PDB file of C-alpha atoms in Angstrom:
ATOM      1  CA  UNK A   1      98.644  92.491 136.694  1.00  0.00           C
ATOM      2  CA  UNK A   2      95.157  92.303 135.520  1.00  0.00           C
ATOM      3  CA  UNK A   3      96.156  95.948 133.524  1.00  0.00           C
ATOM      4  CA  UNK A   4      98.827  94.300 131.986  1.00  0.00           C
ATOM      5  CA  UNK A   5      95.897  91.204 131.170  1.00  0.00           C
ATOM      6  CA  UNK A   6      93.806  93.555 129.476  1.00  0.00           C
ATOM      7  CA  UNK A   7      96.447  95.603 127.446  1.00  0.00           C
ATOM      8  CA  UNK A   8      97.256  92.176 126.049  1.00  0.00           C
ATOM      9  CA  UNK A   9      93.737  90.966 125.661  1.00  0.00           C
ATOM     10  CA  UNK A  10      92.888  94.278 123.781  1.00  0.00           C
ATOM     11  CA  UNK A  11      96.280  93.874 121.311  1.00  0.00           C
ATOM     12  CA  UNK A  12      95.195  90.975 120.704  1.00  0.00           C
ATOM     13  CA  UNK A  13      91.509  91.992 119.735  1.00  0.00           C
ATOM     14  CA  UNK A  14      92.854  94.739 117.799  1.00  0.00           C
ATOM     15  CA  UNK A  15      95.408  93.566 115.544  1.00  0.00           C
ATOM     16  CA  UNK A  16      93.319  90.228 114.455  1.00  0.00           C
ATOM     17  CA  UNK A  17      89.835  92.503 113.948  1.00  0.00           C
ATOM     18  CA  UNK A  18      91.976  95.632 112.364  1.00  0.00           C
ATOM     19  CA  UNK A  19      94.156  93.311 110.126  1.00  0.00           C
ATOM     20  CA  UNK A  20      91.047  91.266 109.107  1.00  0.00           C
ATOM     21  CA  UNK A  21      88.731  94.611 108.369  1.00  0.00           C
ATOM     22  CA  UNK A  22      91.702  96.147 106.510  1.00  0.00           C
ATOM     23  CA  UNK A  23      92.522  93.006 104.245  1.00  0.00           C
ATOM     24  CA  UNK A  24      88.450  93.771 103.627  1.00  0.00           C
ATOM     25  CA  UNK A  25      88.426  97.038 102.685  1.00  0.00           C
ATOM     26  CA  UNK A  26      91.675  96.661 100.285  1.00  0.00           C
ATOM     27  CA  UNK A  27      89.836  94.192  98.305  1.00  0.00           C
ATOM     28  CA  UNK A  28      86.504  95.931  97.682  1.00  0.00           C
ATOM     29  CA  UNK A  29      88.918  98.849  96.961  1.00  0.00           C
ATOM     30  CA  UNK A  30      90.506  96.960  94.480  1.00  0.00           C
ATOM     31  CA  UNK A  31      87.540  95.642  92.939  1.00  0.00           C
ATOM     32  CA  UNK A  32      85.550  99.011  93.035  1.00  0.00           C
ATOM     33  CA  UNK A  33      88.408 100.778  91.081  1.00  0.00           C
ATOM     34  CA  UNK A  34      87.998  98.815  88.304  1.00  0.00           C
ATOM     35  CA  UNK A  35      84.230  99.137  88.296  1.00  0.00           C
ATOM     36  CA  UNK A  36      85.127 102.767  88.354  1.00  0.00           C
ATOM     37  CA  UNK A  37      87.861 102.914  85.805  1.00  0.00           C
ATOM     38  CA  UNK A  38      85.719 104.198  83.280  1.00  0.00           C
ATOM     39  CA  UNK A  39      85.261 107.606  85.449  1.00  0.00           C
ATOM     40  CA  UNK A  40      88.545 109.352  84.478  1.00  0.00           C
ATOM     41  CA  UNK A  41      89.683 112.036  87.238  1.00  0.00           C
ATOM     42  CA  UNK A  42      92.217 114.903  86.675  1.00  0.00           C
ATOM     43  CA  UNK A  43      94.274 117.375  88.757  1.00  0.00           C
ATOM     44  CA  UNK A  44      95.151 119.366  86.310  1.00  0.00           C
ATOM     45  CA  UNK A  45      92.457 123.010  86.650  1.00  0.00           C
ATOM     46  CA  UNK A  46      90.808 122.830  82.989  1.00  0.00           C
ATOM     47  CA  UNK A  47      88.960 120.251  80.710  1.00  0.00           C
ATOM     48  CA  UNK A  48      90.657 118.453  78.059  1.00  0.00           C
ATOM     49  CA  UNK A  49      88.236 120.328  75.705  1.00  0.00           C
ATOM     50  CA  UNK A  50      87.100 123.282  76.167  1.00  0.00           C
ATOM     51  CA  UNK A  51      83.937 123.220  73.748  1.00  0.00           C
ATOM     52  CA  UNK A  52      80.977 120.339  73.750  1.00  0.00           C
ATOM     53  CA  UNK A  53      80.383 120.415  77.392  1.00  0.00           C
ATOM     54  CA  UNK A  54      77.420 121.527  78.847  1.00  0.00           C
ATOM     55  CA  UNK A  55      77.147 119.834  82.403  1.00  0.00           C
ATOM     56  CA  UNK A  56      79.250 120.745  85.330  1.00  0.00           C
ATOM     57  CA  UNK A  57      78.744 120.066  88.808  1.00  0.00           C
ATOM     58  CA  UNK A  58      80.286 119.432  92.328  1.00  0.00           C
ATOM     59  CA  UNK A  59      81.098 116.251  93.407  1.00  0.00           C
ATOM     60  CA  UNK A  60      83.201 114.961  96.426  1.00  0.00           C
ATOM     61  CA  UNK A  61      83.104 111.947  98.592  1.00  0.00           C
ATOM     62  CA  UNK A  62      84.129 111.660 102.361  1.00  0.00           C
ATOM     63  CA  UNK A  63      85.792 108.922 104.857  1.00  0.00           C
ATOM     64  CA  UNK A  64      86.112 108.749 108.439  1.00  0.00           C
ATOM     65  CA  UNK A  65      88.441 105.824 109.493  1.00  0.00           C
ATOM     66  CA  UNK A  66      90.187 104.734 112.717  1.00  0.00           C
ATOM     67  CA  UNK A  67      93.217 103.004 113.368  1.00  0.00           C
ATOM     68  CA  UNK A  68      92.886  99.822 115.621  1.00  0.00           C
ATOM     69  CA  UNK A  69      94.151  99.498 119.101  1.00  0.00           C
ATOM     70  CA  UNK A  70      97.371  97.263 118.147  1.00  0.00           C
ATOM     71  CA  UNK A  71      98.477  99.675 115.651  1.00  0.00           C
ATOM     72  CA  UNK A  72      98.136 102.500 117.701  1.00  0.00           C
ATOM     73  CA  UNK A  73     100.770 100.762 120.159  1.00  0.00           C
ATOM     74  CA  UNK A  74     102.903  99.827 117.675  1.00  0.00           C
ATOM     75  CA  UNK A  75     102.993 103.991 116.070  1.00  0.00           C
ATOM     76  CA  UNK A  76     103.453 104.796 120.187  1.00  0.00           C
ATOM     77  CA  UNK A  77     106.633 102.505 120.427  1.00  0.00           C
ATOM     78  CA  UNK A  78     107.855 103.742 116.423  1.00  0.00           C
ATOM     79  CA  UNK A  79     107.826 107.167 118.277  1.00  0.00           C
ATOM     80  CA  UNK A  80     110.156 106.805 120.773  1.00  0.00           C
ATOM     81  CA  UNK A  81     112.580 106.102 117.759  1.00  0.00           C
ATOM     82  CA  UNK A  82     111.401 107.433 115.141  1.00  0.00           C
ATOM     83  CA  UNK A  83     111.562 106.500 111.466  1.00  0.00           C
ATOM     84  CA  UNK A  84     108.725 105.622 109.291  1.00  0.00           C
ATOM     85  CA  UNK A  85     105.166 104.888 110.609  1.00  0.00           C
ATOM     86  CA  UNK A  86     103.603 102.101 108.633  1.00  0.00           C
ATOM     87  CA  UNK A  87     100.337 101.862 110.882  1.00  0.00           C
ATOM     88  CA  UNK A  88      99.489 104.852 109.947  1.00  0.00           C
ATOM     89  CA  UNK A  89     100.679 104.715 106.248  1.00  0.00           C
ATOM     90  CA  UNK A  90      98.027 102.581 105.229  1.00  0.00           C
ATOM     91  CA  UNK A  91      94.916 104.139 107.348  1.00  0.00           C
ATOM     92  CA  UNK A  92      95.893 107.372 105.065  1.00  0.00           C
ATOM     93  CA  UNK A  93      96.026 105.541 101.808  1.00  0.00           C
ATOM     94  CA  UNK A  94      92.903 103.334 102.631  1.00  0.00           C
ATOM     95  CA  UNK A  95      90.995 106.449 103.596  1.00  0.00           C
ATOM     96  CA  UNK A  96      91.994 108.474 100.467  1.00  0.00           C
ATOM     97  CA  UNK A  97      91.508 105.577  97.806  1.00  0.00           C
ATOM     98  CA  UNK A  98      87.649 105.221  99.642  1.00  0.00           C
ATOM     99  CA  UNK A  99      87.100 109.100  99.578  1.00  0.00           C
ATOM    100  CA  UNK A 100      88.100 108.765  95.663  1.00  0.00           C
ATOM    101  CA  UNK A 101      85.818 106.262  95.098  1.00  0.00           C
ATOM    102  CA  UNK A 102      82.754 107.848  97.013  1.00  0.00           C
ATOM    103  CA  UNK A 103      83.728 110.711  94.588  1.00  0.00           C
ATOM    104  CA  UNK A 104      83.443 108.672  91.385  1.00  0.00           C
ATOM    105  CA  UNK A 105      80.226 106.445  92.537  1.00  0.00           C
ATOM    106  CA  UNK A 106      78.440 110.335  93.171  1.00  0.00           C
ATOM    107  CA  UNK A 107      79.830 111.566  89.858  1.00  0.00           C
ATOM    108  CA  UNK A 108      78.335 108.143  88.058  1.00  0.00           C
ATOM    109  CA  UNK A 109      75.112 108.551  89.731  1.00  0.00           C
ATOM    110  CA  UNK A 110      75.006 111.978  88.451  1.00  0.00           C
ATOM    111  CA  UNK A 111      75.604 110.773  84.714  1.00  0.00           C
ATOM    112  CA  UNK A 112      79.226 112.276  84.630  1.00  0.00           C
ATOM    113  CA  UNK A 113      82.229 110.459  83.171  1.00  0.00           C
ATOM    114  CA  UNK A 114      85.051 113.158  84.255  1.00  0.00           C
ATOM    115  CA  UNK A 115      86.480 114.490  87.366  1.00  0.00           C
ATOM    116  CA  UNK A 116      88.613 118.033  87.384  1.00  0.00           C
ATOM    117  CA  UNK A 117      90.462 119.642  89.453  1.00  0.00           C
ATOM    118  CA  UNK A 118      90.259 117.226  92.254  1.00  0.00           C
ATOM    119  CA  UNK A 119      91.719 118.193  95.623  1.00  0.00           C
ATOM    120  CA  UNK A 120      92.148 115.867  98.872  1.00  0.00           C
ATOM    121  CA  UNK A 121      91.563 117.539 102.043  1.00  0.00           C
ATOM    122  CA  UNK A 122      92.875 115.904 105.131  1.00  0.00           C
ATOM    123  CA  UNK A 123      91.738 116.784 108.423  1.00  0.00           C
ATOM    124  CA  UNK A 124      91.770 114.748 112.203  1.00  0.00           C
ATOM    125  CA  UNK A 125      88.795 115.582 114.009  1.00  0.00           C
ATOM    126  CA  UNK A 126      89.431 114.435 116.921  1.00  0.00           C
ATOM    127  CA  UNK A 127      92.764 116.899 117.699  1.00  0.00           C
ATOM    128  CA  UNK A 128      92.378 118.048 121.306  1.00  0.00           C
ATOM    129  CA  UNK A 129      90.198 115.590 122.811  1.00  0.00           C
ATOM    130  CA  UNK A 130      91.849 114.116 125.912  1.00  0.00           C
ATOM    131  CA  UNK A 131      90.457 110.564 124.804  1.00  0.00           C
ATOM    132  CA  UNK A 132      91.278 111.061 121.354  1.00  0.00           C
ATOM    133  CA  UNK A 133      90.012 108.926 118.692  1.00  0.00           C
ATOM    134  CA  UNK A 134      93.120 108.123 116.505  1.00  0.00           C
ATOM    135  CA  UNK A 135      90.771 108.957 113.265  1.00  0.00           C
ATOM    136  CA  UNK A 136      91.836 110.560 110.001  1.00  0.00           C
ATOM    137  CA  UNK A 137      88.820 111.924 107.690  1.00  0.00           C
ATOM    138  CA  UNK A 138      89.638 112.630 103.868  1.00  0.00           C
ATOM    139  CA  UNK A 139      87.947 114.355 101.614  1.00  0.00           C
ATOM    140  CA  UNK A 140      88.127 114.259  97.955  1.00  0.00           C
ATOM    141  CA  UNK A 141      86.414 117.023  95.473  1.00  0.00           C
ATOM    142  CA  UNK A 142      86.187 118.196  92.162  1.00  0.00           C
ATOM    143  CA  UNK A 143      84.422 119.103  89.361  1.00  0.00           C
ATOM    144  CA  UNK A 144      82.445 116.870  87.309  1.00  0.00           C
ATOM    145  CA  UNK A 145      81.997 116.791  83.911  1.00  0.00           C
ATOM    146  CA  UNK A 146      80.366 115.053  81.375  1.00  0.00           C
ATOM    147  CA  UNK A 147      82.800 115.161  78.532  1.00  0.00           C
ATOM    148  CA  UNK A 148      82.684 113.310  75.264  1.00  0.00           C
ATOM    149  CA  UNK A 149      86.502 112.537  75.675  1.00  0.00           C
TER     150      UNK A 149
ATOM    151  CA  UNK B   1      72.695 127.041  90.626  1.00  0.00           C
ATOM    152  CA  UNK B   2      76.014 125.839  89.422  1.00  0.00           C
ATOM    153  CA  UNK B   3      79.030 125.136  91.506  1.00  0.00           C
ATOM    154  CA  UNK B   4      82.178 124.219  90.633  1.00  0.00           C
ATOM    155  CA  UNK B   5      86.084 124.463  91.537  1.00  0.00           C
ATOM    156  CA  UNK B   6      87.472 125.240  88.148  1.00  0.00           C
ATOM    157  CA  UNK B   7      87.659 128.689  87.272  1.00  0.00           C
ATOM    158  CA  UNK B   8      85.344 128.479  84.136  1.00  0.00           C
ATOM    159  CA  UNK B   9      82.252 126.749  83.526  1.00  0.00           C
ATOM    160  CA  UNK B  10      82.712 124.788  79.977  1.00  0.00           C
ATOM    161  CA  UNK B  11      80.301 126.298  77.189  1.00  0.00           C
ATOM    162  CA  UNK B  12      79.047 129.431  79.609  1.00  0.00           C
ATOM    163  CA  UNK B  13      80.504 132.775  79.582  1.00  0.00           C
ATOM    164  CA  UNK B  14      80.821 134.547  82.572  1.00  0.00           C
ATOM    165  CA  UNK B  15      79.070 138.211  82.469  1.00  0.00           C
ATOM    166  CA  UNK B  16      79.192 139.531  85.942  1.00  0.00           C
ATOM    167  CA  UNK B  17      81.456 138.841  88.986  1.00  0.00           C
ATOM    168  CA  UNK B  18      79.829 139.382  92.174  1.00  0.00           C
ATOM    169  CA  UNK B  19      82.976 138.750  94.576  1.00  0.00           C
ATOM    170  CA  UNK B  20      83.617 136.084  97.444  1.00  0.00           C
ATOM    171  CA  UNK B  21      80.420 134.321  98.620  1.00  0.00           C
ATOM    172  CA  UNK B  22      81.202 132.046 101.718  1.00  0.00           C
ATOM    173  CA  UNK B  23      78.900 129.520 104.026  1.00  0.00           C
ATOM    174  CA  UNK B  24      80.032 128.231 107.164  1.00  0.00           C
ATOM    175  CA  UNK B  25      78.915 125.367 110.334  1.00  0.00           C
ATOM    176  CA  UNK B  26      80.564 124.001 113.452  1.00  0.00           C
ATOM    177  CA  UNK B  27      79.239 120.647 114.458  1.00  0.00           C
ATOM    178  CA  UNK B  28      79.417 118.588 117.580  1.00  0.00           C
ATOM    179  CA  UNK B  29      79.222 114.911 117.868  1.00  0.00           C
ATOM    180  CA  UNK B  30      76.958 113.147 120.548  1.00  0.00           C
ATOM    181  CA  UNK B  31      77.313 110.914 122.766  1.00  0.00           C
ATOM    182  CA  UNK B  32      76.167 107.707 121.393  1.00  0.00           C
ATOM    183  CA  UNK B  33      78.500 108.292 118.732  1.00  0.00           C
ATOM    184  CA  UNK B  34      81.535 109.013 120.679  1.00  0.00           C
ATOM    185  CA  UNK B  35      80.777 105.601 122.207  1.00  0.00           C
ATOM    186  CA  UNK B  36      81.091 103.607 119.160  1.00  0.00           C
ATOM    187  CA  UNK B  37      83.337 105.343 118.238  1.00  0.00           C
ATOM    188  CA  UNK B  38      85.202 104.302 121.988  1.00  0.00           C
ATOM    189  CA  UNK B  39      84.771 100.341 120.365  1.00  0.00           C
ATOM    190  CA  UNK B  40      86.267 101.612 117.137  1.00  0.00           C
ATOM    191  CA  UNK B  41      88.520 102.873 118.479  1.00  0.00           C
ATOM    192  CA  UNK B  42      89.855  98.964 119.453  1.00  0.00           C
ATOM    193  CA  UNK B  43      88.985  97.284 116.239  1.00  0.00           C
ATOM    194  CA  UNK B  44      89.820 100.046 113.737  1.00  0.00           C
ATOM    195  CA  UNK B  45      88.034 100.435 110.643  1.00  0.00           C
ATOM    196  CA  UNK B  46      85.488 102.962 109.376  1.00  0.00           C
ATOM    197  CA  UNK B  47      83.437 105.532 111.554  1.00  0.00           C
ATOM    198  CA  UNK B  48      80.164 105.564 109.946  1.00  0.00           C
ATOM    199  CA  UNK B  49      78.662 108.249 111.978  1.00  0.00           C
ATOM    200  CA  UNK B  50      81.279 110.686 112.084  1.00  0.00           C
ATOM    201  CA  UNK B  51      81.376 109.969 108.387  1.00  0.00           C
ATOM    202  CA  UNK B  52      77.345 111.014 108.205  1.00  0.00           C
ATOM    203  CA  UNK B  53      78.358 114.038 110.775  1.00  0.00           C
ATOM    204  CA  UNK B  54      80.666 115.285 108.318  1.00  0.00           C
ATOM    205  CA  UNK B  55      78.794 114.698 104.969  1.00  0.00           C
ATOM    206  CA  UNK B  56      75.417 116.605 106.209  1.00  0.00           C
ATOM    207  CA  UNK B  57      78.175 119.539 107.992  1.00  0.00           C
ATOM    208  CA  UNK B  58      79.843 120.028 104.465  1.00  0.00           C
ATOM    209  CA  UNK B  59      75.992 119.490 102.769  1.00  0.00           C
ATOM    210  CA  UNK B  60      74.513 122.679 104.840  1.00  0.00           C
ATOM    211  CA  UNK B  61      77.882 124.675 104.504  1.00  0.00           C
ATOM    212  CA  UNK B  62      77.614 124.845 100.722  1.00  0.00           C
ATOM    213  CA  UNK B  63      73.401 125.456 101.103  1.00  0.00           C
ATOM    214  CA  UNK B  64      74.485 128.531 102.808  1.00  0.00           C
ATOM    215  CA  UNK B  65      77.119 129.568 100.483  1.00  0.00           C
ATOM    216  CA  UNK B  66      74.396 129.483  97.667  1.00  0.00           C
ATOM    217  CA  UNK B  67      71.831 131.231  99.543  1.00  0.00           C
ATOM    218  CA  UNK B  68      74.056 134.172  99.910  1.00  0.00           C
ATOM    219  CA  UNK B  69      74.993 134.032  96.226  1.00  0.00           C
ATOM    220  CA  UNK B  70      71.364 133.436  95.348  1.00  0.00           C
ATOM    221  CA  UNK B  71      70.970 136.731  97.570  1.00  0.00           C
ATOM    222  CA  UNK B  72      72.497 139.010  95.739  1.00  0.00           C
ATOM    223  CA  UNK B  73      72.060 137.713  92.621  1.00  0.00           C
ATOM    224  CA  UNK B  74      74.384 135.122  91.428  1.00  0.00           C
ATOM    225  CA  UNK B  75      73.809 131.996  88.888  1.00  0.00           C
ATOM    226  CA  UNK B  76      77.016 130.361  89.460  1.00  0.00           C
ATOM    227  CA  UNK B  77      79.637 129.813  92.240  1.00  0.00           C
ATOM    228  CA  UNK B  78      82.966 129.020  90.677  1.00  0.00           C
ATOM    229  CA  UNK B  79      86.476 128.282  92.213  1.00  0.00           C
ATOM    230  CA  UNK B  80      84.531 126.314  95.390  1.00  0.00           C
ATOM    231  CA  UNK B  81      87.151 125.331  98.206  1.00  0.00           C
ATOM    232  CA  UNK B  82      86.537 123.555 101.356  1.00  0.00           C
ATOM    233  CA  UNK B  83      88.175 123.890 104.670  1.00  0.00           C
ATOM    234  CA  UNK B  84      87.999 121.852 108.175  1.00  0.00           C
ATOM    235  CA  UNK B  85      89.286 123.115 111.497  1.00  0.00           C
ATOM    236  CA  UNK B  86      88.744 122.270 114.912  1.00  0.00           C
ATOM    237  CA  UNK B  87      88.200 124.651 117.271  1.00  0.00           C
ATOM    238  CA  UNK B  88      87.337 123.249 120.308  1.00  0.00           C
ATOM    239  CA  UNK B  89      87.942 119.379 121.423  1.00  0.00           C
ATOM    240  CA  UNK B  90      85.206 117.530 119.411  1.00  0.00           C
ATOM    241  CA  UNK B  91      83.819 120.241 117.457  1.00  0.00           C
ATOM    242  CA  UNK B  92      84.538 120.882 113.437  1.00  0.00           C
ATOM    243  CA  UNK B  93      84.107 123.869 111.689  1.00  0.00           C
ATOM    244  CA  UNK B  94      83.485 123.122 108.027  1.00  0.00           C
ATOM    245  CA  UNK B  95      83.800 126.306 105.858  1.00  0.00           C
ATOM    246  CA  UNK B  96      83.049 126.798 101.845  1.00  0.00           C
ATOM    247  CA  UNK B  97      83.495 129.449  99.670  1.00  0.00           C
ATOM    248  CA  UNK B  98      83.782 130.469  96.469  1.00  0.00           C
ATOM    249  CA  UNK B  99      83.405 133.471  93.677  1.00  0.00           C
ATOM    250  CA  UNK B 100      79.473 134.368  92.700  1.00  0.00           C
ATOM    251  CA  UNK B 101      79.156 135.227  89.406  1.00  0.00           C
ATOM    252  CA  UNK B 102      76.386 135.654  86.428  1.00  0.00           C
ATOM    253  CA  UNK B 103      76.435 133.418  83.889  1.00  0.00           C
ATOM    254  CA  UNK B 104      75.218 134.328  80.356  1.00  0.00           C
TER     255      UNK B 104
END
């Protein structure tokens, strides 16, 4: 009984905290992709031209980000059936549209206004661990540039 | 030292290749993170000091990657990757490496 009390009690906790930190972080998203709009980023290998720059460096930005307890118990349930996983769905694109970011704000403080080549690297860090952390970390890199574009 | 992962830098000319240069680091978490990571782990949202963890692991991977280009002589390391694996429960091994090569 008092299991059953506390499974409910932590639902509870977790889908009001995770939905109200989510709606969070998808609005400062929002609003720092426009600040960063300026910053254009590419997957394509080379620079749209080839001559002019003189400046190239590394830049990449990195998120760690957990799911919440309710949605966790909502992907175990989705499971048993199968079909699409929308709990998860959005912890992936929140933590790639944040590692993007991070990416631009290091190439801005670095004086660069392009991005090359950029690659996403997902990895969960927590695979194996017998109390395992349902975390995703993304990382985004590429070269920047500063490019008279 | 100049890294990038495009094959060219823009404006440079590449002289000399000195082959694969590569830089390596397996990192543990501690406890006290683990922990808040435990009341995360209810509440969802981001994990700050796994976040940290990672950054300073990836940060000393690629200081080691230039060292041993610096080492044998290398101004440039071009076509940079990164890769994560886990190898035991709560470790990360974060791996860089890339082509060393003399820039005019």
């Amino acid at each position: 009984m008092y299991d059953l009390i506390i499974l409910f009690v932590l639902l509870s906790l977790g889908y009001v905290f995770g939905q109200i930190a989510e709606k969070r972080h998808f609005r400062s998203i929002i609003k720092r992709e426009s600040e960063y709009q300026s910053i254009l980023t590419f997957a394509k290998r080379f620079p749209l031209n080839n001559d002019g720059e003189q400046r190239a460096e590394l830049v990449g930005g990195n998120v760690v980000i957990s799911v919440d307890y309710f949605k966790r118990f909502v992907a175990a349930l989705r499971n048993l059936v199968g079909g699409r996983v929308t709990a998860y769905e959005s912890l992936l694109e929140r933590a790639r549209r944040e590692a993007l970011l991070r990416m631009k704000a290091e190439a801005r403080k670095k004086g660069l206004n392009t991005i090359v080549n950029v690659k996403l690297e997902t990895a969960s860090i927590t695979k194996g661990n017998k109390n395992q952390v349902g975390a995703v970390e993304v990382y985004a890199y590429g070269t920047g540039l500063l490019s008279n574009h | 030292m100049i890294v990038t992962n495009i094959e060219i830098v823009p404006g440079r000319q590449v002289v000399k290749h000195l082959g694969m240069v590569q830089g390596n680091t397996v990192r543990s978490k501690h406890v006290g993170r683990d922990l808040m990571a435990g009341f995360k782990n209810i509440f969802g949202g981001e994990l700050v000091g796994y976040t940290e963890l990672l950054t300073e692991s990836r940060e000393e991977a690629v200081d080691r990657m230039k060292q041993q280009a610096e080492a044998i002589g290398a101004n440039a390391i071009l076509n940079v990757r990164f890769s994560t694996s886990s190898v035991a429960a709560g470790a990360a091994e974060l791996f860089a490496y890339g082509t060393a090569v003399v820039l005019e």
